[in-house]
Amino acid sequence: MPHDGFRGWIRNCVPVAGRTLDNTTAIALIIAEDGSIQGVTVVGADGLRRKLHAGATILASGGYQGNPEMLTRYMGTRARYIRPVASGGYYDKGEGIRMALAAGAAPAGDFSSYHSEPIDPRSRQPGAVVFIYPYGILVNTSGERFLDEAPGASDASYDNITRAIAEQKEGISYVIFDAQVEEIPRWKTSIRSEVAPLSASSLESLLAQLGLPLSETLSTIARYNAGCTSQRAYSPLELDGVATSDVIPPKSNWARPIEKGPFYAFPIISGNCFTFGGVKVNVHAQVLDNDGKVLSGLYAAGETVGLYHQVYTGSTSVLRGLVFGRLAAQHIAQL
Ligand SMILES: Cc1cc2nc3c(=O)[nH]c(=O)nc-3n(C[C@H](O)[C@H](O)[C@H](O)COP(=O)(O)OP(=O)(O)OC[C@H]3O[C@@H](n4cnc5c(N)ncnc54)[C@H](O)[C@@H]3O)c2cc1C
């Protein structure tokens, strides 16, 4: 990899592989009478439209996390509160997916869902995740707990937990925890927000800062604390089974009373890392139509390919871009 990363890598490829057009947006596929795809129409920074004819076209324009209209169409009103986890997501407006569907591509993946991450809405950093909630409680703006904060391994549960946050009023929740957090080795590494947590010496003062209803939230915490009766040994770096009793919703691990000041809180919203819906492809990354036939000349890779349902398996999104991009290139090279 050249010293200036991806841009340098592209620059090195250009003399061998072709040319790049910066600040240029693909807006439509060129479709021949026989239905084959023969390139794209683009619009450049000068506003002029150009037709780029090609025997093979690979759509690799990401998902639709930057397109509020598509998000609302596929996900409903909760989309109002879901923002991309990093500003780059705003450039992924689903144009490649939309163009392919309009040309007859079959949809694939769960269009109503997305890979969700718990982010601090106060932060302006990319990927400002807050993963401390399994060691505290999550409450909504009514001061109520609404799920099991620690049902199992964090990697397997955070997608569902943070999508549930998007379902709460105003799409926000607050993790509340206490000074016992200092017993967790390197706990601050679970937080990528540059903004410090809200803190106070009393719960009353903390809840006032958060603007949460005082008596309701104190009751929630009191009920939760009363249910923290497990005699098992607390062990923060493994699933310890220290669970609540007779509390709804339950908490399955690391359930200790919130009682030792200072008390802390982070606001958490659901960040959209990428959307799950895309187009269907075969093992050569060729886009398929609704009858399973190849849309001749059209390929897709990365988020533009629909792949996921329910829970995203960590670290596979870059991988699928590499895999399907390579498959497409290999197939095109043999044409
Ligand atoms: C903070 C963060 C952390 C992540 N961590 C991981 C991780 O640890 N492991 C992992 O596997 N994945 C991770 N991901 C997800 C992964 O990085 C992305 O899913 C992946 O990089 C997407 O690649 P892509 O090429 O499909 O889309 P993108 O990288 O989004 O590229 C799409 C490109 O197409 C351009 N474009 C869009 N529309 C058009 C158009 N009409 N015409 C021309 N160009 C267009 C966009 O500007 C963009 O440059 C993370 C993502 C984020 C934001």
Coordinates of C-alpha atoms and ligand atoms in Angstrom, one line a residue, residues 24-27 42 60-63 65 85-86 88-89 91-96 99 115 117 126-128 272-274 301-304 312-321, ligand 1:
T24 CA -18.4 12.3 -10.7
T25 CA -21.7 10.6 -9.9
A26 CA -23.3 7.7 -11.8
I27 CA -26.9 8.4 -12.3
V42 CA -22.5 10.1 -15.1
A60 CA -19.8 -0.6 -5.8
S61 CA -21.5 2.5 -4.6
G62 CA -22.4 1.3 -1.1
G63 CA -25.8 1.0 0.6
Q65 CA -27.5 4.8 4.7
V85 CA -22.0 6.1 12.1
A86 CA -19.5 8.2 10.1
G88 CA -18.8 9.1 4.8
G89 CA -22.1 7.2 5.0
Y91 CA -22.3 9.7 0.3
D92 CA -23.9 6.3 0.0
K93 CA -27.3 7.2 -1.3
G94 CA -28.4 3.9 -2.7
E95 CA -28.0 5.1 -6.3
G96 CA -26.3 1.9 -7.5
M99 CA -30.4 1.9 -10.8
H115 CA -25.9 -2.9 10.9
E117 CA -23.9 0.5 16.4
P126 CA -16.5 8.7 13.1
G127 CA -17.5 5.5 14.9
A128 CA -18.1 7.2 18.3
N272 CA -26.3 3.1 10.8
C273 CA -23.0 1.4 9.7
F274 CA -24.5 0.2 6.5
A301 CA -19.7 -5.7 -5.0
G302 CA -19.6 -4.5 -1.4
E303 CA -22.7 -3.0 0.3
T304 CA -24.5 -2.8 -3.0
Y312 CA -24.3 -8.9 10.9
T313 CA -21.3 -11.2 11.4
G314 CA -18.5 -8.9 12.6
S315 CA -15.7 -8.0 10.2
T316 CA -17.3 -9.5 7.1
S317 CA -18.4 -6.3 5.3
V318 CA -14.9 -5.3 4.1
L319 CA -14.4 -8.9 3.3
R320 CA -17.4 -9.2 1.0
G321 CA -16.3 -6.1 -0.8
Ligands
LIG1 C1 -16.7 3.5 11.5 C2 -16.9 2.3 10.7 C3 -16.2 1.1 11.1 C4 -16.3 -0.1 10.4 N1 -15.7 -1.2 10.9 C5 -15.7 -2.3 10.1 C6 -14.9 -3.5 10.5 O1 -14.2 -3.5 11.5 N2 -14.9 -4.6 9.7 C7 -15.7 -4.6 8.5 O2 -15.7 -5.6 7.8 N3 -16.4 -3.5 8.2 C8 -16.4 -2.4 8.9 N4 -17.2 -1.3 8.5 C9 -18.0 -1.4 7.3 C10 -17.2 -1.4 6.1 O3 -16.1 -0.5 6.2 C11 -18.0 -1.0 4.9 O4 -19.2 -1.8 4.9 C12 -17.3 -1.2 3.6 O5 -16.1 -0.5 3.6 C13 -18.1 -0.7 2.5 O6 -17.4 -0.8 1.3 P1 -18.1 -0.5 -0.1 O7 -17.0 -0.4 -1.1 O8 -19.3 -1.4 -0.4 O9 -18.8 1.0 0.1 P2 -18.1 2.4 0.4 O10 -16.8 2.2 1.1 O11 -19.1 3.2 1.1 O12 -17.8 3.0 -1.0 C14 -18.8 3.4 -1.9 C15 -18.2 4.5 -2.7 O13 -19.1 4.8 -3.8 C16 -19.3 6.2 -3.9 N5 -20.6 6.4 -4.5 C17 -21.8 6.3 -4.0 N6 -22.8 6.6 -4.9 C18 -22.1 6.8 -6.0 C19 -22.6 7.2 -7.3 N7 -23.9 7.3 -7.7 N8 -21.6 7.4 -8.3 C20 -20.3 7.3 -8.0 N9 -19.8 7.0 -6.8 C21 -20.7 6.8 -5.8 C22 -19.2 6.7 -2.4 O14 -18.9 8.1 -2.4 C23 -18.1 5.8 -1.9 O15 -16.8 6.4 -2.1 C24 -17.1 -0.1 9.2 C25 -17.7 1.0 8.7 C26 -17.6 2.2 9.5 C27 -18.2 3.5 8.9

